[in-house]
Coordinates of C-alpha atoms and ligand atoms in Angstrom, one line a residue:
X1 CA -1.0 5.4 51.3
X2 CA -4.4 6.8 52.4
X3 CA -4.1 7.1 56.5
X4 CA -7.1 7.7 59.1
X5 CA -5.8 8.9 62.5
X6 CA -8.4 8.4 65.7
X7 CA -8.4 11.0 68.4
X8 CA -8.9 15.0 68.7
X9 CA -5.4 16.4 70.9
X10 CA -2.3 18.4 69.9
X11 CA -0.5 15.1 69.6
X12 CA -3.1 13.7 66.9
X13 CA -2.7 17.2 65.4
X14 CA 1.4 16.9 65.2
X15 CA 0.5 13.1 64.0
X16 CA -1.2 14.6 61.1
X17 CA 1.4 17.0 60.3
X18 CA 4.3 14.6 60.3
X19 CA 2.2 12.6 58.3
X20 CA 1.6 15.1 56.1
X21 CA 5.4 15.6 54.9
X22 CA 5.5 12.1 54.0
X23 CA 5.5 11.9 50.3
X24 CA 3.8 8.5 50.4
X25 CA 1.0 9.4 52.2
X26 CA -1.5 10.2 49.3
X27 CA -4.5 10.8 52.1
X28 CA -5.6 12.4 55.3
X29 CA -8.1 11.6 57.6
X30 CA -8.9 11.9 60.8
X31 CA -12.0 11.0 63.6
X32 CA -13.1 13.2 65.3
X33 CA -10.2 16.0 65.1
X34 CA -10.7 19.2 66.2
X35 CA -10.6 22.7 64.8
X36 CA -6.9 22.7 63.7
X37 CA -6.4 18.7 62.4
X38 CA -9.1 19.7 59.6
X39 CA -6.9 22.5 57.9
X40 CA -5.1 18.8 57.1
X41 CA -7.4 16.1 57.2
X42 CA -10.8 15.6 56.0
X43 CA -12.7 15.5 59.1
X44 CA -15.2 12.9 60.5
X45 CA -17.4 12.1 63.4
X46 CA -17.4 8.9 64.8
X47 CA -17.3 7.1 67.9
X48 CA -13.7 6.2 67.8
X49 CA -14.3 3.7 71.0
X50 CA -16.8 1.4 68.6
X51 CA -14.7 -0.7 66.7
X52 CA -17.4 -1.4 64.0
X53 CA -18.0 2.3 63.7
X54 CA -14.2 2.8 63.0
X55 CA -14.1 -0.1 60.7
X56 CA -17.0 1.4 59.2
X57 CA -15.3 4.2 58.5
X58 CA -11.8 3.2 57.4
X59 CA -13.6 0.7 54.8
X60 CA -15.6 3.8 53.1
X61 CA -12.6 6.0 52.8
X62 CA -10.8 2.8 51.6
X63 CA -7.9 3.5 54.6
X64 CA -4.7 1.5 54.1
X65 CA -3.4 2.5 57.6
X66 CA -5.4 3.3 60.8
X67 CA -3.4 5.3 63.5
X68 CA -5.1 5.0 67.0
X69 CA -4.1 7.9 69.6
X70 CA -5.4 8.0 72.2
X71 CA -5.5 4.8 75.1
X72 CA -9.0 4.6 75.5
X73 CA -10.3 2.7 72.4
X74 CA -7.0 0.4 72.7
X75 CA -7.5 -0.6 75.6
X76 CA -11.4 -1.2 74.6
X77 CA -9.9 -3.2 71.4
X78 CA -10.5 -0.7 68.7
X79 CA -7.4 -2.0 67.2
X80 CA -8.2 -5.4 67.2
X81 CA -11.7 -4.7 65.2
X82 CA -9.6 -2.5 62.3
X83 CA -7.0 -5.9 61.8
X84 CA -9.7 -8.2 61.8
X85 CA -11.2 -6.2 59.0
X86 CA -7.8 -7.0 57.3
X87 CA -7.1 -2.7 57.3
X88 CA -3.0 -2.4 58.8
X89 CA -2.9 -0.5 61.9
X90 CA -0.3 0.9 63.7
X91 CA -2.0 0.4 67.6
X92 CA -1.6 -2.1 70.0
X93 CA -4.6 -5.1 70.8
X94 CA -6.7 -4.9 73.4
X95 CA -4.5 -7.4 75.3
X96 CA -1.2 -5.5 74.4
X97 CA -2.8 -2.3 75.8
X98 CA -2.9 -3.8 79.5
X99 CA 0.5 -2.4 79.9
X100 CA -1.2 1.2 80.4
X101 CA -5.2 -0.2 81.3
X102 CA -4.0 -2.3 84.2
X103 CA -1.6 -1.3 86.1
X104 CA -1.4 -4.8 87.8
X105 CA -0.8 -6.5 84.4
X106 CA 2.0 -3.5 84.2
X107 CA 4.1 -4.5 86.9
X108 CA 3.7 -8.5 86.7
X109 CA 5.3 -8.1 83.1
X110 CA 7.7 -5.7 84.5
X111 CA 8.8 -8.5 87.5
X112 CA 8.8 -11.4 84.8
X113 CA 11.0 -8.8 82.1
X114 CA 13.7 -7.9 85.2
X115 CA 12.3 -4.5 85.1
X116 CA 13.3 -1.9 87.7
X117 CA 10.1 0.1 89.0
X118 CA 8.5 1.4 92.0
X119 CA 7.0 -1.1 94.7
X120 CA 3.3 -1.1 94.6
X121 CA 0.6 -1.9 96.4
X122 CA -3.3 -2.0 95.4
X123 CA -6.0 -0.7 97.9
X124 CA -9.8 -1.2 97.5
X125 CA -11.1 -1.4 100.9
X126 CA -11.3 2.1 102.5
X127 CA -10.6 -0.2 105.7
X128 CA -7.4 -0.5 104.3
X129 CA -6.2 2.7 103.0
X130 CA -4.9 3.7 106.5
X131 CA -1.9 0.8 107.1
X132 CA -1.5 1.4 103.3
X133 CA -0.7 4.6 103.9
X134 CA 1.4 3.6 106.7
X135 CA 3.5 1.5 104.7
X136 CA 4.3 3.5 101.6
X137 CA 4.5 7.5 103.4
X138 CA 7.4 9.0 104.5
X139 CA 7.9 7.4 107.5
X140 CA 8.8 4.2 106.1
X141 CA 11.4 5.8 104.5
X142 CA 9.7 7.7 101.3
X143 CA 9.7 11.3 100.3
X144 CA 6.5 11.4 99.6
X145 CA 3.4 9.6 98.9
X146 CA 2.5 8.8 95.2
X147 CA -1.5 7.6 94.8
X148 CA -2.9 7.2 91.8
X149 CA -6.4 6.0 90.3
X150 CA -5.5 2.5 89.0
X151 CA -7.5 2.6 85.8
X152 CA -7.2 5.2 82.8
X153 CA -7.2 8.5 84.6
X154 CA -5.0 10.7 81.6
X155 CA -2.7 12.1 84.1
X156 CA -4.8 13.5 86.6
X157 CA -5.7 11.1 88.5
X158 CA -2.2 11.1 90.2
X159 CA -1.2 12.7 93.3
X160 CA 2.3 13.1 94.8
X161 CA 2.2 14.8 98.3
X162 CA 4.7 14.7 101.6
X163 CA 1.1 15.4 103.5
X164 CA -0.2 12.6 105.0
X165 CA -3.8 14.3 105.1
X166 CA -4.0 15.3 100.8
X167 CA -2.8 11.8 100.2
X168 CA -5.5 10.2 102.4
X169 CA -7.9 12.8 101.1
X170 CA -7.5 11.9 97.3
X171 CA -7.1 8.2 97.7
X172 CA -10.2 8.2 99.9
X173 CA -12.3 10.1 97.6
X174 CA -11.0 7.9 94.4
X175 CA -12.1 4.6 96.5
X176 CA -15.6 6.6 97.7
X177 CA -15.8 7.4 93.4
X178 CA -15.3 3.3 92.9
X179 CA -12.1 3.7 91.6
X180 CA -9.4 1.0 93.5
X181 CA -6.4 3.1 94.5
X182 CA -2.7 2.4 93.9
X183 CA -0.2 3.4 95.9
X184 CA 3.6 3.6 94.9
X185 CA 6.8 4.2 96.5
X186 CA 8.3 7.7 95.7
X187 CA 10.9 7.3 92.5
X188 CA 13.2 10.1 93.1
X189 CA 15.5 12.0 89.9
X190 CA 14.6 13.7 86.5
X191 CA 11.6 12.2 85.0
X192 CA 12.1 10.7 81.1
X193 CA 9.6 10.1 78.3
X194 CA 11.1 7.4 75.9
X195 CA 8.9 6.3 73.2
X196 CA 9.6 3.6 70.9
X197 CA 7.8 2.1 67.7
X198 CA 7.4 -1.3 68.9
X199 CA 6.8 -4.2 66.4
X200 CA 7.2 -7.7 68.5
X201 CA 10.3 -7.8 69.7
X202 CA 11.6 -5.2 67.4
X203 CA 12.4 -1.9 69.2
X204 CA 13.2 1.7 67.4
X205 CA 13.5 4.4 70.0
X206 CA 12.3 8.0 69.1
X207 CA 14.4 10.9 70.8
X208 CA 14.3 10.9 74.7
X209 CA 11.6 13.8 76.1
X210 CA 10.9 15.2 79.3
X211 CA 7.4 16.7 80.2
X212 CA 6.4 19.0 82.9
X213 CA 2.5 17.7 84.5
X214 CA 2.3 19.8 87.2
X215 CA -0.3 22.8 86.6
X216 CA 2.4 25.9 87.5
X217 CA 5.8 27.2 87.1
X218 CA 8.1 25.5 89.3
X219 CA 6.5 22.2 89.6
X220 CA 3.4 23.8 91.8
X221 CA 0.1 22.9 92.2
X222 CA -2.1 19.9 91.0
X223 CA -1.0 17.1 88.2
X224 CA -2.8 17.8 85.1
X225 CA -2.4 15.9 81.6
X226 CA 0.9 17.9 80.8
X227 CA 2.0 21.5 80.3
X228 CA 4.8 21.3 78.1
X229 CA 7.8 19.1 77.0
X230 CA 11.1 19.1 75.4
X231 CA 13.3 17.1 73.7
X232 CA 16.3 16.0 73.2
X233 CA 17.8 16.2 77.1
X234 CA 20.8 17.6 77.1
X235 CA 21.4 16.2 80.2
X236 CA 20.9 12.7 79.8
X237 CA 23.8 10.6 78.5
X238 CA 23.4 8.7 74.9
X239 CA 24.5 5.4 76.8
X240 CA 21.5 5.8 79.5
X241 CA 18.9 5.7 76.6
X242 CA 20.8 2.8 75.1
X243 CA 20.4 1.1 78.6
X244 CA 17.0 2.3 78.6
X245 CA 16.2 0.5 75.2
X246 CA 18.1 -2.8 76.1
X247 CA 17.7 -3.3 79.4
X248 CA 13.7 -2.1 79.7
X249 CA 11.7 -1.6 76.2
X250 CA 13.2 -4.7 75.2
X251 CA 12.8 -7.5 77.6
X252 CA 9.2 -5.8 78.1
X253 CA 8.1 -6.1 74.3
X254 CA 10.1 -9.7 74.7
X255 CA 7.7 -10.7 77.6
X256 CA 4.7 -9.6 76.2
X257 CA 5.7 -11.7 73.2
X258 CA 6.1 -14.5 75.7
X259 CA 2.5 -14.0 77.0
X260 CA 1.1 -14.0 73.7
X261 CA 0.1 -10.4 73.4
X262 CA 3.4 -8.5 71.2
X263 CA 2.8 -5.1 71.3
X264 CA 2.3 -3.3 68.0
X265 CA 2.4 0.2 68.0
X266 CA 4.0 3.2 70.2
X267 CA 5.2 2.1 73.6
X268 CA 6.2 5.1 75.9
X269 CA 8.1 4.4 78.8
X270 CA 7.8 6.9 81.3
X271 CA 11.3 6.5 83.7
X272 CA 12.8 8.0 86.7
X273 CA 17.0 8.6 86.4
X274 CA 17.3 7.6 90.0
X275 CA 20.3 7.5 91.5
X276 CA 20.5 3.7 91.3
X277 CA 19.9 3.9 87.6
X278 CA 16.4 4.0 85.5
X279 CA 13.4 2.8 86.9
X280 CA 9.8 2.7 85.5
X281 CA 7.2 4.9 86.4
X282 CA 4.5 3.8 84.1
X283 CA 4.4 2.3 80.8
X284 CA 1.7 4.1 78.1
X285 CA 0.5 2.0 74.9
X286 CA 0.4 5.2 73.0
X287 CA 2.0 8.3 72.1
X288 CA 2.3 10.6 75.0
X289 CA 0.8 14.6 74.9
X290 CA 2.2 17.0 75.0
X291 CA 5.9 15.3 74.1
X292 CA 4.6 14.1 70.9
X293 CA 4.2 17.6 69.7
X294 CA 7.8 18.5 70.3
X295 CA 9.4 15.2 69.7
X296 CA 7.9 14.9 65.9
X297 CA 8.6 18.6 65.2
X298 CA 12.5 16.9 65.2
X299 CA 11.8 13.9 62.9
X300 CA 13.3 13.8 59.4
X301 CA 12.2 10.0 58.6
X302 CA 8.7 9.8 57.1
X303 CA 6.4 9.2 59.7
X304 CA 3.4 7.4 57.6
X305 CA 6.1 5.0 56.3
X306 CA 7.8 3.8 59.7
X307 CA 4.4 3.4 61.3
X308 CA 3.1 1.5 58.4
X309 CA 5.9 -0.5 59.1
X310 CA 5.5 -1.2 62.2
X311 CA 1.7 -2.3 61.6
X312 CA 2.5 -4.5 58.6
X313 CA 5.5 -6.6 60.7
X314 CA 8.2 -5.4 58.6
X315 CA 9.9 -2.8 60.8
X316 CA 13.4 -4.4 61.2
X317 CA 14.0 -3.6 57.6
X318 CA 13.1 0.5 58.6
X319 CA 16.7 1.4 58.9
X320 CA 17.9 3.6 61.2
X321 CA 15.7 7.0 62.3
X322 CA 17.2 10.7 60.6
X323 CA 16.3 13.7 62.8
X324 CA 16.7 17.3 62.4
X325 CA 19.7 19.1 64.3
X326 CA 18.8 21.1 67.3
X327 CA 15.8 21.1 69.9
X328 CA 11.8 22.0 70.1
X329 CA 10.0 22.9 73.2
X330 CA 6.1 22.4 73.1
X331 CA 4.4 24.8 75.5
X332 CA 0.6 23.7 77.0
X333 CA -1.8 26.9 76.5
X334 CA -4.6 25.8 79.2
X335 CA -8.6 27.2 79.4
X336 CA -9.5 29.0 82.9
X337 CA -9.2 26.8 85.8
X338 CA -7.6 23.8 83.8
X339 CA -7.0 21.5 85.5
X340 CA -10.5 21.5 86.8
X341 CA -13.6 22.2 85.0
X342 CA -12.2 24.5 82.5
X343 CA -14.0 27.7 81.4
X344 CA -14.9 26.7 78.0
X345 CA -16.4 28.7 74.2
X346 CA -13.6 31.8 74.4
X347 CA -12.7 33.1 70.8
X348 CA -8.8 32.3 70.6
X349 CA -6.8 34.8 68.5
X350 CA -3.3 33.5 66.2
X351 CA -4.2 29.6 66.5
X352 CA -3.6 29.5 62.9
X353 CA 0.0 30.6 63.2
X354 CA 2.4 27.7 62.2
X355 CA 3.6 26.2 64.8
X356 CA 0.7 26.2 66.8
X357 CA -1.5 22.8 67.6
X358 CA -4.6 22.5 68.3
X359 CA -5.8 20.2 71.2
X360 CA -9.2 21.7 72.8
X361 CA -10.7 23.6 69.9
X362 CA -14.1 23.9 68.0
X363 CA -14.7 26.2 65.1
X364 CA -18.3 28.0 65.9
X365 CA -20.8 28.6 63.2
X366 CA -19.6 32.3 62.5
X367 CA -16.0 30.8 61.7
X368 CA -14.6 31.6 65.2
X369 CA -12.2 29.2 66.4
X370 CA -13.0 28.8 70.2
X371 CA -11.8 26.9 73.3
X372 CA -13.5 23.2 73.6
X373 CA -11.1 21.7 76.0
X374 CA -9.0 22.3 79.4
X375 CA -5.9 22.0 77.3
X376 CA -6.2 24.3 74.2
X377 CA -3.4 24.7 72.3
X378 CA 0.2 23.2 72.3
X379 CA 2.8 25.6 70.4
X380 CA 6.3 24.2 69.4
X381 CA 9.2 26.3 68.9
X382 CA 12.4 25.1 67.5
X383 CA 16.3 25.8 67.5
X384 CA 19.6 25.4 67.0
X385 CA 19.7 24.6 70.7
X386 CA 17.1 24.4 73.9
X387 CA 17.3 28.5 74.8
X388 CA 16.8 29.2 70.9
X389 CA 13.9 26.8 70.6
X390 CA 12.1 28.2 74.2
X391 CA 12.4 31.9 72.6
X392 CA 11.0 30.5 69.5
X393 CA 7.9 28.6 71.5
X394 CA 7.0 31.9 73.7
X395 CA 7.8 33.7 70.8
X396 CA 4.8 32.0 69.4
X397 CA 2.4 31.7 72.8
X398 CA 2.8 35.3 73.0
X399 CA 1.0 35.7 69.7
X400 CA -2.0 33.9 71.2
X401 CA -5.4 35.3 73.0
X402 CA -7.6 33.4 74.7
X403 CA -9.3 35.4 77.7
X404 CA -8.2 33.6 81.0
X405 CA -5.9 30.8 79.6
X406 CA -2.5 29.9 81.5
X407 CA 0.5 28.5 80.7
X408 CA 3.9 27.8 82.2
X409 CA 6.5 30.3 81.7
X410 CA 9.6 27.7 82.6
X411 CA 8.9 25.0 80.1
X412 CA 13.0 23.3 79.2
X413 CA 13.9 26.5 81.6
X414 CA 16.0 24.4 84.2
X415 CA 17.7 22.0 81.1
X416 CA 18.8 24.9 79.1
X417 CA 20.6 26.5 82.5
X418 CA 22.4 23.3 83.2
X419 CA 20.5 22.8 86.1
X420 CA 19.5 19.3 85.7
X421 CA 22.3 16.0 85.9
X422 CA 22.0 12.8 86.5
Ligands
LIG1 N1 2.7 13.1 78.9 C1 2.0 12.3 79.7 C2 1.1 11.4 79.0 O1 0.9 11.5 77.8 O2 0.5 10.5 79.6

């Protein structure tokens, strides 16, 4: 099976490497990549949001399965383009990918599937923002004020703030940007990443993973894109992702069915354990960063073979996932100032150790591997359990250089004291 993979992070680069131990993958490719995806895939340059271009592409290197990472050219239909070519691909259509482009489409399939999530409210008049505020802050009640960009904002776009004066600052400047603003009532308990190879209405879940998208230890400062992730979670109960699967991921994929857009490809549910139960912060169409990286450093199953299944309709035959004992930890190496404008062309030393990803990196013309990106480099340690595979991922970020970078220091810290339950 000769497979082309679209996108340039750490999770297309741990997409290639799971792909890469699957003995019936016979080829690697990958559009655009960066300087660590083309130690194993042939690298190409493309615009992956032109369909036709990618088309173009997967028809000369005579591609039997496109793999589309990243949200942006789903939700623009780049999927749609590579089936209508007649080339299998594991990504959802352009309809299908309103779950994570629209956040109204999101919660109408949400009310329709039974789905419990946070109350919502859409604000596009700055006339309006102050009642809006009124009735979603604390003193209605909340414990803070979630407002996010309601389009594609890759994390950062969301701020969750007990002042009255940030939220109204950062909702007002997203509305003065264009941007229509939603804001959400507060979903409080330990965050969840489930993703799940969805095929229709079939539904494999991959292990449950928690990621940390606040910039600093101890869940300070601003949201960025994510800063590290682990997986499994001790913590949560096998029967809460088994009510996760069949009481969420299901009736959604079964609604979307219903609407006439059945979603084919990865679709990561992002919950809340509150202590009424799981409820739904957001639902992605794709694989999430940086939980990707950690989650396939514990799968056993071949990777090209289950998407491929899920892309040519036959993945209720798959049989059940196989994953490796223990745990992995994926730790976020960031540029200067990430998670604004990142200080960028630093020679990075050791990013060619194993376990190390590469997310925002260029090779120069004198060979140098530099810093392209705010996030640089995701590194994945495993282990027998979560404090083995943390010493094994700082092991490994301590074997880095990159002049200014950051990273958190207390990445799976709190789950491998015990310190998180549900
Ligand atoms: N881990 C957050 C995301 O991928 O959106």
């Amino acid at each position: 099976m000769r497979v082309l993979v679209i996108g340039s992070g750490a999770r297309e680069h741990a997409l290639l490497l799971a792909l890469a131990r699957d003995p019936q993958v016979s080829a690697l490719a990958v559009a655009p990549g960066n300087a660590g995806t083309a130690t194993v895939a042939e690298q190409h340059d493309v615009d992956i949001t032109d369909g036709a271009a990618v088309v173009a592409l997967a028809r000369r290197l005579e591609s039997d399965l496109v793999v589309i990472g990243p949200e942006v050219p789903l939700v623009l239909g780049v999927a749609d383009a590579v089936r209508a070519a007649g080339i299998a691909c594991f990504g959802p259509s352009r309809d299908a990918a309103r779950i994570e482009g629209s956040k109204a489409f999101a919660k109408d399939v949400m009310t329709a599937a039974g789905v419990r999530t946070a109350t919502s409210e859409v604000v596009d008049n700055p006339a309006h923002l102050d009642a809006a505020l009124n009735r979603f802050g604390p003193p209605a009640g909340q414990r803070a004020w979630v407002v996010k960009d309601d389009g594609l904002a890759a994390g950062k776009g969301v701020v969750v703030t007990a002042d009255r004066d940030a939220a109204r600052s950062h909702a007002a400047e997203l509305l003065e940007e264009g941007h229509p603003v939603l804001l959400e009532s507060f979903l409080d308990g330990p965050e969840v990443s489930l993703f799940c190879v969805v095929d229709g209405e079939t539904v494999v879940p991959l292990l449950p993973a928690q990621d940390f998208k606040r910039v600093g230890d101890g869940d300070a400062g601003p949201n960025t894109g994510g800063m590290g992730a682990y997986t499994p979670l001790p913590w949560l109960p096998a029967e809460t992702v088994t009510a996760i699967v069949e009481g969420v991921v299901k009736p959604v994929a079964a609604e979307m069915v219903r609407r006439g857009c059945g979603f084919t490809g990865l679709l990561y549910a992002g919950l809340a354990i509150t202590s009424a139960g799981p409820a739904v912060v957001e639902f992605n169409c794709r694989f999430g960063d940086p939980e990707t990286q950690a989650v396939l450093a514990l799968l056993e199953s071949p990777l090209g073979q289950l998407l491929n299944a899920a892309a040519t309709g036959t993945l209720a035959d798959f049989g059940a996932l196989r994953w490796h004992p223990g745990s992995a930890v994926a730790v976020v190496i960031a540029a200067e100032n990430y998670p604004g404008r990142p200080r960028l062309g630093d020679a990075i030393t050791g990013a060619g150790a194993d376990g190390v990803l590469h997310a925002g990196t260029a090779r120069r013309d004198d060979g140098a591997i530099v810093s392209a990106g705010g996030r640089v480099l995701a590194v994945v340690g495993t282990g027998a359990d979560l404090a083995a595979a943390r010493t094994d991922a700082y092991r490994r970020v301590a074997g880095i250089k990159l002049a200014g970078s950051h990273h958190r220091s207390d990445i799976a810290l709190a789950a491998e004291r015990g310190q998180i339950s549900v």
